[in-house]
mmCIF file of C-alpha atoms and ligand atoms in Angstrom:
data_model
loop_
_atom_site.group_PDB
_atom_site.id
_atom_site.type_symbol
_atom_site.label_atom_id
_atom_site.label_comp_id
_atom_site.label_asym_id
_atom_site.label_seq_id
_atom_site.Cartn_x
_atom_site.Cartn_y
_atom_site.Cartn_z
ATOM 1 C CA UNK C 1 86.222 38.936 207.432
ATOM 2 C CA UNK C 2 84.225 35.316 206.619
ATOM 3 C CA UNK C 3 84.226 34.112 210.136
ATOM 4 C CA UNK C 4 83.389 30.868 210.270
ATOM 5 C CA UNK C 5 83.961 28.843 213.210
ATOM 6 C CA UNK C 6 83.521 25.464 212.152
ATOM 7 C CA UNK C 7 84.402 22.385 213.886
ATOM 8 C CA UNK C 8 86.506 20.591 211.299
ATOM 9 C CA UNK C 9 89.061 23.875 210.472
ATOM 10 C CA UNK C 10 90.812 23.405 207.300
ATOM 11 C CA UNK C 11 94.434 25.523 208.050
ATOM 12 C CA UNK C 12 97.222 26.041 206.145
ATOM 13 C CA UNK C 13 100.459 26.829 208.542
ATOM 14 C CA UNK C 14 103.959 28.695 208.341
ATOM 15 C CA UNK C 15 107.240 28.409 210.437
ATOM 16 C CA UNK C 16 110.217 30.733 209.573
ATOM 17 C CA UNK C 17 111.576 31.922 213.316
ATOM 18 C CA UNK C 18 114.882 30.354 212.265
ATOM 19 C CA UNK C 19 116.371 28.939 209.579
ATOM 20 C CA UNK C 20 113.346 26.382 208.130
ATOM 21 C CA UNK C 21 110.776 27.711 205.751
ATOM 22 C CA UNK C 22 108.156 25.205 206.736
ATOM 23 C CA UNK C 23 104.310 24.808 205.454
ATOM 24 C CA UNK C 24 101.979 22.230 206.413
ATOM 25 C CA UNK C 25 97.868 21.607 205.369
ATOM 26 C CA UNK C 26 95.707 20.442 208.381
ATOM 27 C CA UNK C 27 92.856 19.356 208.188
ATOM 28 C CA UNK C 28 90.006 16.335 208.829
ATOM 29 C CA UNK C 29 91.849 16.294 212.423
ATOM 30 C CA UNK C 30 95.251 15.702 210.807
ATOM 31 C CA UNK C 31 98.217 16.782 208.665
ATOM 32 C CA UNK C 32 97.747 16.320 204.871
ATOM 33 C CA UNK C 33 101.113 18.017 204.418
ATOM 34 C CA UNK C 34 104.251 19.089 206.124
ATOM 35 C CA UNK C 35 107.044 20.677 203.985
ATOM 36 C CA UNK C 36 110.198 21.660 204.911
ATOM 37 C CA UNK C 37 112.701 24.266 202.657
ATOM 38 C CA UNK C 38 116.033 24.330 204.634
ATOM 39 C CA UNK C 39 118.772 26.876 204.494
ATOM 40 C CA UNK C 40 121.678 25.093 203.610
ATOM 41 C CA UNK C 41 123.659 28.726 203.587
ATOM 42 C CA UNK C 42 124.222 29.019 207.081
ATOM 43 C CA UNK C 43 126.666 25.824 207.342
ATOM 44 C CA UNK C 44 129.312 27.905 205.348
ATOM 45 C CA UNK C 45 129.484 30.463 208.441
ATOM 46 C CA UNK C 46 129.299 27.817 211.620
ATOM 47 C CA UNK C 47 125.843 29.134 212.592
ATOM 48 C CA UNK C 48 122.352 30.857 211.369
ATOM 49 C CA UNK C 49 123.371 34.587 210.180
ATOM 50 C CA UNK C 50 119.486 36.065 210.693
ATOM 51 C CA UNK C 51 119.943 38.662 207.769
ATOM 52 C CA UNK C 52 120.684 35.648 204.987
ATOM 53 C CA UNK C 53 118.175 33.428 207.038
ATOM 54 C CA UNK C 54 115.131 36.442 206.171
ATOM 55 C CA UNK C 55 115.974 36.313 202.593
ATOM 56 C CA UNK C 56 116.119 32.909 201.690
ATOM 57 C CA UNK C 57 112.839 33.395 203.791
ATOM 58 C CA UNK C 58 111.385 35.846 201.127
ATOM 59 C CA UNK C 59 112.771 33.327 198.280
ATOM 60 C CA UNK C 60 111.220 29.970 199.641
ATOM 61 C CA UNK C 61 108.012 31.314 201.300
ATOM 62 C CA UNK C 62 105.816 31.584 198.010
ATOM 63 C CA UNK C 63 107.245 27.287 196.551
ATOM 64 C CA UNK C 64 107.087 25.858 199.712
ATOM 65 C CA UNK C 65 103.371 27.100 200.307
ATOM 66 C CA UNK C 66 102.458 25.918 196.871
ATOM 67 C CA UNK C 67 103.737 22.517 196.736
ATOM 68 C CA UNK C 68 102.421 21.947 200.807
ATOM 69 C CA UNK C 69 99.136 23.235 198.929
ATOM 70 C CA UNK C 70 99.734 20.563 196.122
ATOM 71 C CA UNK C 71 100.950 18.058 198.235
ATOM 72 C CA UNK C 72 97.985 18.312 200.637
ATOM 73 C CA UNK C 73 95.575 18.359 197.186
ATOM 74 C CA UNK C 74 93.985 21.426 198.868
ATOM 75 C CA UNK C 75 92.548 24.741 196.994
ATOM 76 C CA UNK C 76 93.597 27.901 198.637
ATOM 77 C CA UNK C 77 89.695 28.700 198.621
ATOM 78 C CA UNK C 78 89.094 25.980 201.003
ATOM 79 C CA UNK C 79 91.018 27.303 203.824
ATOM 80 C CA UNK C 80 89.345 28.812 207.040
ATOM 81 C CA UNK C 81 92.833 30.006 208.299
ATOM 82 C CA UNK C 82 96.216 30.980 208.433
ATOM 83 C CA UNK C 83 98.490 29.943 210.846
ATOM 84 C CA UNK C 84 101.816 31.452 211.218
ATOM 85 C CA UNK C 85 104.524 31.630 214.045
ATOM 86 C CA UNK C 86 104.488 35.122 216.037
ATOM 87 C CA UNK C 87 106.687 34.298 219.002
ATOM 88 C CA UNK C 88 109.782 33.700 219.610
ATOM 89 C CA UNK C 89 112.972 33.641 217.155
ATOM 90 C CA UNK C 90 115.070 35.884 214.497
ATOM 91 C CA UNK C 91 112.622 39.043 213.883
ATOM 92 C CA UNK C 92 113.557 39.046 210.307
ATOM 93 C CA UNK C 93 112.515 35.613 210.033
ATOM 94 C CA UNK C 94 109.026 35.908 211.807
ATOM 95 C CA UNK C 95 108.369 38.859 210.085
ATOM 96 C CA UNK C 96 108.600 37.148 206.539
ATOM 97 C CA UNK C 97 106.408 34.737 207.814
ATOM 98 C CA UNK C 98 103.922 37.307 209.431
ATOM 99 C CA UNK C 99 103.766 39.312 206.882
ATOM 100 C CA UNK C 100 103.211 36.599 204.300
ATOM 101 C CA UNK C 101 100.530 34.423 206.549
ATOM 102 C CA UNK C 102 98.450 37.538 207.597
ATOM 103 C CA UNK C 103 98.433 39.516 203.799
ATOM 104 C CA UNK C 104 96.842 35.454 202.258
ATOM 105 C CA UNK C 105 94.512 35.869 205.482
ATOM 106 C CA UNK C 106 93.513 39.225 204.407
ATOM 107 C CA UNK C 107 93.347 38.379 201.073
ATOM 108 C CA UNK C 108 91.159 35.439 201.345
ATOM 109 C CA UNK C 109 88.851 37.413 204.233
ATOM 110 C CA UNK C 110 89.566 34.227 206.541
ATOM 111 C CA UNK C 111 91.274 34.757 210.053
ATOM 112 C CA UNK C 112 94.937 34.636 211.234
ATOM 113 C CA UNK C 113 96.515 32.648 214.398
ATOM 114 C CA UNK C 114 99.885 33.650 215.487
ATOM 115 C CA UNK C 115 100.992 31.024 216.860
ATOM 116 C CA UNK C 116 103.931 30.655 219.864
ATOM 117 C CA UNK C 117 106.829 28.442 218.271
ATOM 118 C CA UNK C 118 107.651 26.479 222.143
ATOM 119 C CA UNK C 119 103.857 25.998 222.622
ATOM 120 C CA UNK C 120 103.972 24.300 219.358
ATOM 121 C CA UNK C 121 106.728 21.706 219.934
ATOM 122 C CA UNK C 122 105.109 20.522 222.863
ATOM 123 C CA UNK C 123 101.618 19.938 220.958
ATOM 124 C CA UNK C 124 103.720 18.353 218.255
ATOM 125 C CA UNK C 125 102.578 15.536 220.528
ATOM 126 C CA UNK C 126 99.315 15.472 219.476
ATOM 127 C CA UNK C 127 99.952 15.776 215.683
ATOM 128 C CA UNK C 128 99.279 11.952 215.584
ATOM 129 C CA UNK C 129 98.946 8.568 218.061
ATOM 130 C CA UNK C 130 99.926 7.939 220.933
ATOM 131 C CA UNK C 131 98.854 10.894 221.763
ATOM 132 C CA UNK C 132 99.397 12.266 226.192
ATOM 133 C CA UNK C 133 96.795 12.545 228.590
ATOM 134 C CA UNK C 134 96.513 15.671 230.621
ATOM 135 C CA UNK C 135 98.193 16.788 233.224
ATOM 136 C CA UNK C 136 101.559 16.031 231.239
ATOM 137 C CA UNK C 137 104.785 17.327 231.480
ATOM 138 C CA UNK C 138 106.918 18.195 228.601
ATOM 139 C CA UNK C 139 110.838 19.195 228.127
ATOM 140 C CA UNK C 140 111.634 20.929 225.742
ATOM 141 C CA UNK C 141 115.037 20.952 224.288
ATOM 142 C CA UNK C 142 116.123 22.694 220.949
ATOM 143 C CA UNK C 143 118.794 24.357 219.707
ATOM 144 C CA UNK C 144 117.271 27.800 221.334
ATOM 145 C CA UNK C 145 115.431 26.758 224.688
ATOM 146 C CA UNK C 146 115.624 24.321 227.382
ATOM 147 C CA UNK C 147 112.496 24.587 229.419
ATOM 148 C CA UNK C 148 110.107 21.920 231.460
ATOM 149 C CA UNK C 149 106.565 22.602 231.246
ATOM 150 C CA UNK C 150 103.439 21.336 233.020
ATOM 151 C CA UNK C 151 100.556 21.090 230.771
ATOM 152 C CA UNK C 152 96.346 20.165 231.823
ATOM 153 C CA UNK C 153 95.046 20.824 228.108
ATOM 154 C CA UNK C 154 96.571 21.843 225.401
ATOM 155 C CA UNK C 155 96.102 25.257 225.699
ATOM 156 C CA UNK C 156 96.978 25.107 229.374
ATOM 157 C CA UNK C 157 100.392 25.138 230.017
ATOM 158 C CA UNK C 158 102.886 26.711 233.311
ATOM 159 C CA UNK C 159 106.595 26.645 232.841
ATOM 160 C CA UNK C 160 108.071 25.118 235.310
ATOM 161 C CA UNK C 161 111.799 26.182 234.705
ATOM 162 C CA UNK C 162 114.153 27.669 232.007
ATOM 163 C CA UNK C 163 117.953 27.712 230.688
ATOM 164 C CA UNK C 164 119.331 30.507 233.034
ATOM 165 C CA UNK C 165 121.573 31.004 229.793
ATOM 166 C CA UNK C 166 122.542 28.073 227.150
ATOM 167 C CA UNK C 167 120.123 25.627 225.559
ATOM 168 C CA UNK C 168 121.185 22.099 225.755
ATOM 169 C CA UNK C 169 121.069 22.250 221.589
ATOM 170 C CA UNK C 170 123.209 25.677 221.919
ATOM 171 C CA UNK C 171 125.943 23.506 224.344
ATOM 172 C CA UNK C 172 125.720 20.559 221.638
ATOM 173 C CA UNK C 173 126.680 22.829 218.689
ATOM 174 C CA UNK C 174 129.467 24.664 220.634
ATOM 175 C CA UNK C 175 131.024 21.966 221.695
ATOM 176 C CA UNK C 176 130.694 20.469 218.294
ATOM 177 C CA UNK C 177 132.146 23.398 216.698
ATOM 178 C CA UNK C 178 135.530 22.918 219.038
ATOM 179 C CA UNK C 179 135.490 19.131 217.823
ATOM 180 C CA UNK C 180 135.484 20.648 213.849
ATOM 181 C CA UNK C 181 131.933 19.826 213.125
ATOM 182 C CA UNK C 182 129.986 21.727 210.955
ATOM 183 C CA UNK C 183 126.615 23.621 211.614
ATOM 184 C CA UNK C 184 124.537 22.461 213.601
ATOM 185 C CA UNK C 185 126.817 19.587 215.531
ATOM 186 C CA UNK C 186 124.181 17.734 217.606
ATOM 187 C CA UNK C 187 123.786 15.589 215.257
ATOM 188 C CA UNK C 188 127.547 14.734 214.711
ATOM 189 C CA UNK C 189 128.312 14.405 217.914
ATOM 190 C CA UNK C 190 124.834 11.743 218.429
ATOM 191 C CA UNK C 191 126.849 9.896 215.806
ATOM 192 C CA UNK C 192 130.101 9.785 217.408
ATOM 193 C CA UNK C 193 128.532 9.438 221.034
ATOM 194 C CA UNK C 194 127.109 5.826 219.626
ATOM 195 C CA UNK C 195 131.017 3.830 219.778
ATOM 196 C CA UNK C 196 132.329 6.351 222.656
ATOM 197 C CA UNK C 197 132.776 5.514 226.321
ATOM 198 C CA UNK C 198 130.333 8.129 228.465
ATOM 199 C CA UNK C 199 132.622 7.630 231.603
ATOM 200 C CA UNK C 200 136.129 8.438 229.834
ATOM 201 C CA UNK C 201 135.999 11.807 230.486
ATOM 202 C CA UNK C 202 133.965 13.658 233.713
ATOM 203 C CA UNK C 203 132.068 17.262 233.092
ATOM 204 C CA UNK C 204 130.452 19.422 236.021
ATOM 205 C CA UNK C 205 126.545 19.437 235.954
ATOM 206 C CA UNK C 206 125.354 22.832 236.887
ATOM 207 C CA UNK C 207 124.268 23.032 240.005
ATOM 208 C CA UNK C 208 120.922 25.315 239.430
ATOM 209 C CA UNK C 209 118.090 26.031 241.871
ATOM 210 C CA UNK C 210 114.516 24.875 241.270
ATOM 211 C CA UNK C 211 113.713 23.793 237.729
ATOM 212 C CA UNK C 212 116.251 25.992 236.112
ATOM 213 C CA UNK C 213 118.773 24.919 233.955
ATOM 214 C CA UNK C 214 122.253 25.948 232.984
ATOM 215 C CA UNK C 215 124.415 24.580 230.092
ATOM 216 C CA UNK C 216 126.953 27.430 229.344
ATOM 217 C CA UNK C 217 129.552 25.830 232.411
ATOM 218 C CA UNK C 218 129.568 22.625 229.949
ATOM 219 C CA UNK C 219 130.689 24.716 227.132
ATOM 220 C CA UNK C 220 133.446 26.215 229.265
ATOM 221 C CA UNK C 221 134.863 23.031 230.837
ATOM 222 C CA UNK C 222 134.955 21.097 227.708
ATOM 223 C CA UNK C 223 136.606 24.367 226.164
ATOM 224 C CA UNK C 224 139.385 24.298 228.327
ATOM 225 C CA UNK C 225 139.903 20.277 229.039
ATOM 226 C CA UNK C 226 140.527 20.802 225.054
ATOM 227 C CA UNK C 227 142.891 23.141 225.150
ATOM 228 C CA UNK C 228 144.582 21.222 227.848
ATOM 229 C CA UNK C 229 144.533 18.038 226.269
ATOM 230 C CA UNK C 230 145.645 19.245 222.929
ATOM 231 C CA UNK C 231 148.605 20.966 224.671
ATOM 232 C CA UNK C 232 150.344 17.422 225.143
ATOM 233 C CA UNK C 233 149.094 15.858 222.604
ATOM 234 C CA UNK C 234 148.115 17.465 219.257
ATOM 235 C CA UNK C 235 146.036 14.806 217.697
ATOM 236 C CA UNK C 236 143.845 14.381 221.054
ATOM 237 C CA UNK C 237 140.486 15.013 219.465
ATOM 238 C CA UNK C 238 141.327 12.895 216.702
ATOM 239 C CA UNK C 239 142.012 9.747 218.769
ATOM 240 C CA UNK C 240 139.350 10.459 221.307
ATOM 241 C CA UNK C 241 136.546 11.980 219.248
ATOM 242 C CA UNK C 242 134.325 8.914 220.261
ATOM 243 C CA UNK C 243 134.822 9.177 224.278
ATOM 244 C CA UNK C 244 134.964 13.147 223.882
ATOM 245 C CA UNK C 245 131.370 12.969 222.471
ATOM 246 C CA UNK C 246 130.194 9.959 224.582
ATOM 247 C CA UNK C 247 131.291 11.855 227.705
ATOM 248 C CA UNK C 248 129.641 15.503 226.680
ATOM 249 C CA UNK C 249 126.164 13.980 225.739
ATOM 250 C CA UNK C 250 125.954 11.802 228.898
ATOM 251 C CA UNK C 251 126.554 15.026 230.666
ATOM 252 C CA UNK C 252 123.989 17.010 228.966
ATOM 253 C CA UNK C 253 121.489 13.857 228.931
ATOM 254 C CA UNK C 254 122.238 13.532 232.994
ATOM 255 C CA UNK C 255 121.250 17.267 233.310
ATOM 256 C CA UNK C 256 118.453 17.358 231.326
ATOM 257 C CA UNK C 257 117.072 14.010 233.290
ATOM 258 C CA UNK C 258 117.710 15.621 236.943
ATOM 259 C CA UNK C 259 115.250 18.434 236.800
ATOM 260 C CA UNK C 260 112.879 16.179 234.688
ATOM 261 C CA UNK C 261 113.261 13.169 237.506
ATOM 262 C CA UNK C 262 112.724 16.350 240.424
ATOM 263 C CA UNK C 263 109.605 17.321 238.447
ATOM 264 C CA UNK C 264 108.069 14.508 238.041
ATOM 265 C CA UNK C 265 108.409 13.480 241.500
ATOM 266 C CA UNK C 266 106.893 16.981 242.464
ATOM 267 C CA UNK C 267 103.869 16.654 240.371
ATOM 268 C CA UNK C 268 103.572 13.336 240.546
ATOM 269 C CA UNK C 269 102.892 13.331 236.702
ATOM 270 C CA UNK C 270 102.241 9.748 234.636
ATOM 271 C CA UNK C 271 101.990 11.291 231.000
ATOM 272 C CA UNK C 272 105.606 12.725 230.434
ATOM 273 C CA UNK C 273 107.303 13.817 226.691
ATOM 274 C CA UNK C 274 110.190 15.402 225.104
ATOM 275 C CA UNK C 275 109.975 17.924 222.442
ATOM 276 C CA UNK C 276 112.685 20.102 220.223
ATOM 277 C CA UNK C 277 115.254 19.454 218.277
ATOM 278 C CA UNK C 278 117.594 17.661 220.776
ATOM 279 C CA UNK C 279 114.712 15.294 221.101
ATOM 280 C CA UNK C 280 116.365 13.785 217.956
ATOM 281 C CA UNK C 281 119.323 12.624 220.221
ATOM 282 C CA UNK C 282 119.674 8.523 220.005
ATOM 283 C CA UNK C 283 121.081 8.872 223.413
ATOM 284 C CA UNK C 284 118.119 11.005 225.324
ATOM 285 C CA UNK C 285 115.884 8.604 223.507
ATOM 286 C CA UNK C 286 117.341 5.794 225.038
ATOM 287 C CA UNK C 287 117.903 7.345 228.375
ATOM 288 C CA UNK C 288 114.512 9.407 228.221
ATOM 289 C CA UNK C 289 112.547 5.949 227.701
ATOM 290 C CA UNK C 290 114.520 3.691 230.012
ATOM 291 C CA UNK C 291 113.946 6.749 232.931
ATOM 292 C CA UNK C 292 110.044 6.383 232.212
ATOM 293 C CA UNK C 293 109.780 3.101 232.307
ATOM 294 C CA UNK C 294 111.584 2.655 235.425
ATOM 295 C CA UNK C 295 109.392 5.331 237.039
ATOM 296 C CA UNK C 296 106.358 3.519 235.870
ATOM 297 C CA UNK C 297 105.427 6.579 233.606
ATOM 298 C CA UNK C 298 103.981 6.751 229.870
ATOM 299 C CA UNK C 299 106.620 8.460 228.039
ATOM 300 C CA UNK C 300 106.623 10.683 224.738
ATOM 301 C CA UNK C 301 108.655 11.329 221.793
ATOM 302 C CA UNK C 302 107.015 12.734 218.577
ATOM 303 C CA UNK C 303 108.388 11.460 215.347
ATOM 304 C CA UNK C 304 111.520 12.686 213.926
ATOM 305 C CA UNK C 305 110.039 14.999 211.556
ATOM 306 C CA UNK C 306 107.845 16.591 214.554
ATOM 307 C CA UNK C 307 110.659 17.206 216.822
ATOM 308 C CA UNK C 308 112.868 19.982 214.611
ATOM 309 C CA UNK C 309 111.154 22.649 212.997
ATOM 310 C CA UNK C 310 108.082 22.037 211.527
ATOM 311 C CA UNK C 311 105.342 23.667 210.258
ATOM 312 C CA UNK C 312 103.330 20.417 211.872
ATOM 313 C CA UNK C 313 103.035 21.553 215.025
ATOM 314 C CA UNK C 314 102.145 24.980 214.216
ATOM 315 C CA UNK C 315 99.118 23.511 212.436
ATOM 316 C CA UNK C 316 98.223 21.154 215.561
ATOM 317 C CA UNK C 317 98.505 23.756 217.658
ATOM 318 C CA UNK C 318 96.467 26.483 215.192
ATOM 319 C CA UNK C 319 93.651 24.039 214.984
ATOM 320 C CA UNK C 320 93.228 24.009 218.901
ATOM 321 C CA UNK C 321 93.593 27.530 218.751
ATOM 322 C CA UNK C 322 91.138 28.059 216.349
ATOM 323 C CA UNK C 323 88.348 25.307 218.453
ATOM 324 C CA UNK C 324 89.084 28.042 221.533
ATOM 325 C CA UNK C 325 88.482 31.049 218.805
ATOM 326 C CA UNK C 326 91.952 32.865 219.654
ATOM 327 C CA UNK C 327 92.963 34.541 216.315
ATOM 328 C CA UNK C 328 95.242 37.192 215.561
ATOM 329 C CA UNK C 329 94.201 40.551 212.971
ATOM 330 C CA UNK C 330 96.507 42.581 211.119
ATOM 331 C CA UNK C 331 97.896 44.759 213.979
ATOM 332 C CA UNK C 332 99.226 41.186 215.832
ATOM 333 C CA UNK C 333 103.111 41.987 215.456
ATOM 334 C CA UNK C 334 106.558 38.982 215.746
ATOM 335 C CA UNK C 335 108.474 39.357 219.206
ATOM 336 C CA UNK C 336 111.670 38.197 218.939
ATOM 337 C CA UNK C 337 111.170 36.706 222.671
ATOM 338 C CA UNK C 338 108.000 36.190 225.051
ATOM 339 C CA UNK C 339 107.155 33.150 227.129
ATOM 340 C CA UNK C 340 104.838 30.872 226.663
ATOM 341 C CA UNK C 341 101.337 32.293 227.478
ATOM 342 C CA UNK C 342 100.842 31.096 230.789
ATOM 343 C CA UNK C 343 97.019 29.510 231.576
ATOM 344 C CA UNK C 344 96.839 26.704 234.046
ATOM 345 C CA UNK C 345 93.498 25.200 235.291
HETATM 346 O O1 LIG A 401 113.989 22.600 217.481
HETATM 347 P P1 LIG A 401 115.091 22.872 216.519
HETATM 348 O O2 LIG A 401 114.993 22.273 215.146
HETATM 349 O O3 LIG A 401 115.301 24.404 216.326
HETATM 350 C C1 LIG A 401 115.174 25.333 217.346
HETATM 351 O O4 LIG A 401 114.030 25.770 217.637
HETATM 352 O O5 LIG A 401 116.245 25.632 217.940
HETATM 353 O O6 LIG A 401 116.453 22.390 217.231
HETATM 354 C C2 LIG A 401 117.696 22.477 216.611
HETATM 355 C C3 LIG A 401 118.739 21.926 217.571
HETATM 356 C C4 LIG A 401 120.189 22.186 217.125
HETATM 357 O O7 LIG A 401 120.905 22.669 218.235
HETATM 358 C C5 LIG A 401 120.676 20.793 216.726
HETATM 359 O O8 LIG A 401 122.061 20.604 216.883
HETATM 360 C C6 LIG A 401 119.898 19.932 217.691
HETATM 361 O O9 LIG A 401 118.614 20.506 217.701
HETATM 362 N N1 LIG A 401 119.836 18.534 217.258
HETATM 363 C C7 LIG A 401 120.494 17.537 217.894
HETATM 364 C C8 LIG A 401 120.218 16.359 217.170
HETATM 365 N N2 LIG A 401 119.405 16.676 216.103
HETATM 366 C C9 LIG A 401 119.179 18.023 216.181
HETATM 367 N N3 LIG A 401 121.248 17.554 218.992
HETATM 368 C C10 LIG A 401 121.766 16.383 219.396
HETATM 369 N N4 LIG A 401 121.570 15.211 218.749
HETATM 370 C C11 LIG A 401 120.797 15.156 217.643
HETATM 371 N N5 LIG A 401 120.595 13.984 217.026
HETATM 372 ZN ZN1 LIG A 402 112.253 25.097 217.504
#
């Protein structure tokens, strides 16, 4: 194995724990590439099916590591290591992957980093400027997780709290599924949120101890208001798909803001982001921002292409990996769940 722990890694990185074959080049201190093969298959079945997800894996791996290669004008030769995600999502998925990242290791006798995929979306933060100062505290909200985390280095991170069940993206795509949205809804129901009234229609916010959160009640009420609703009058969505969506994302944006506010306050942390898929939401954007500033904190939000899955952040978050030398070998297996390894100093 060429060990060679240099300064200024060069590191080629994969993502495939869901439904995004992703590559990206780092190196110099920054991404030269980050490419993105999505799996258009799952939006014919209203969510990701993980045995279709692993083969269109297997099919896009091999392209979509040549053209981030291309793209990034970088020789396979000149890599010092492979980067891959271990931890958590779809074990066919990782294990594509894996497999993949740790056999080009292997094969060009450099070393491997597995790489956990929440860590990651919080240090898509320091893919590029403005970058946080440490301590900071991130929330991260995708379409699998909802957790708050309190970081003092990148490497250095303690959860803080967790979905007790739903993940505010898993709320926004069920919901959006009752309105007749395809897969994944978020998005759709951003769009629809942007001309609806927030107040025309009340939802309970969990009421969950601590830092915890809880978004499968949401799911529930909205479920049945529906059904209600559409009882009397059959085109009810159809009339009121503007307030419907207004009302649910204010609810879920409200939520997400209460144990963030409560943390803050705790920790008394200046240097606060969002990370995740949902981070993509105009309306937590707005509300995200507008909360910092009023709290007199520095507030976060990587760019779009940083905050769903990326192979980005799995390169950030390799190279710091690789500065600490924490690599994997070829025994380092995918979970399909683990937390975040926990350090805190
Ligand atoms: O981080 P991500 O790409 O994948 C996971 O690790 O889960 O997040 C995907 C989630 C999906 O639930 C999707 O509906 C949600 O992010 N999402 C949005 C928006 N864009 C993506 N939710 C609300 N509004 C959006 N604009
Ligand atoms: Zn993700």
């Amino acid at each position: 194995m060429k060990m060679k722990p240099k300064t200024n890694p060069t590191i080629l990185a994969i993502e495939s724990s869901c439904d995004d074959t992703a590559v990206a080049i780092w190196k110099d201190g920054s991404l030269k590439s980050n490419i993105i093969a999505s799996q258009e298959i799952h939006k014919n079945y209203g969510g990701v099916i993980p045995e279709l997800a692993s083969r269109a894996h297997m099919q896009h791996i091999v392209p979509t590591t040549s053209i981030a290669l291309k793209d990034a004008n970088i020789a396979l030769e000149e890599l010092d290591a492979i980067a891959y995600t271990q931890t958590p999502g779809l074990m066919g998925s990782l294990l594509v992957g894996a497999s993949f990242g740790k056999s080009l290791a292997q094969s060009l006798s450099i070393p491997s980093i597995p790489i956990h995929h929440l860590q990651a979306h919080i240090l898509a933060h320091f893919i590029a400027a403005p970058k946080p100062d440490f301590p900071f505290l991130c929330l991260t909200v995708s379409g699998g997780h909802t957790q708050l985390v309190l970081c003092n280095g990148p490497l250095e991170m303690r959860i803080l709290g967790s979905t007790i069940d739903d993940a505010a993206g898993e709320a926004f795509d069920k919901v959006a599924k009752m309105l007749g949205f395809p897969y994944p809804g978020g998005p759709y129901i951003d769009k629809y949120a942007q001309n609806g009234n927030p107040n025309a229609f009340l939802f309970p916010i969990a009421n969950v101890p601590d830092f915890d959160y809880s978004f499968s009640g949401i799911k529930t009420a909205v479920m049945y208001f529906l059904q209600r609703e559409v009882n009397k009058d059959p085109n009810f969505i159809e009339n009121n798909i503007e307030d419907i969506c207004a009302s649910v994302q204010y609810t879920i944006i409200k939520t997400l803001l209460q144990k963030l506010s409560k943390a803050q306050k705790q920790y008394k942390i200046k240097h606060i982001g969002i990370a995740g898929g949902v981070s993509a939401n105009s309306g937590l954007r707005k509300a995200f921002k507008d909360w910092a500033e009023k709290k007199s904190c520095e507030s976060y939000i990587p760019d779009f292409e940083y905050c769903t899955d990326n192979a980005g952040m799995i390169a950030v978050t390799a190279y710091y990996k690789y500065l600490a030398g924490d690599f994997g070998d070829l025994r380092t297996v995918p979970k399909a769940k683990s937390p975040i390894p926990e350090v805190y100093g």
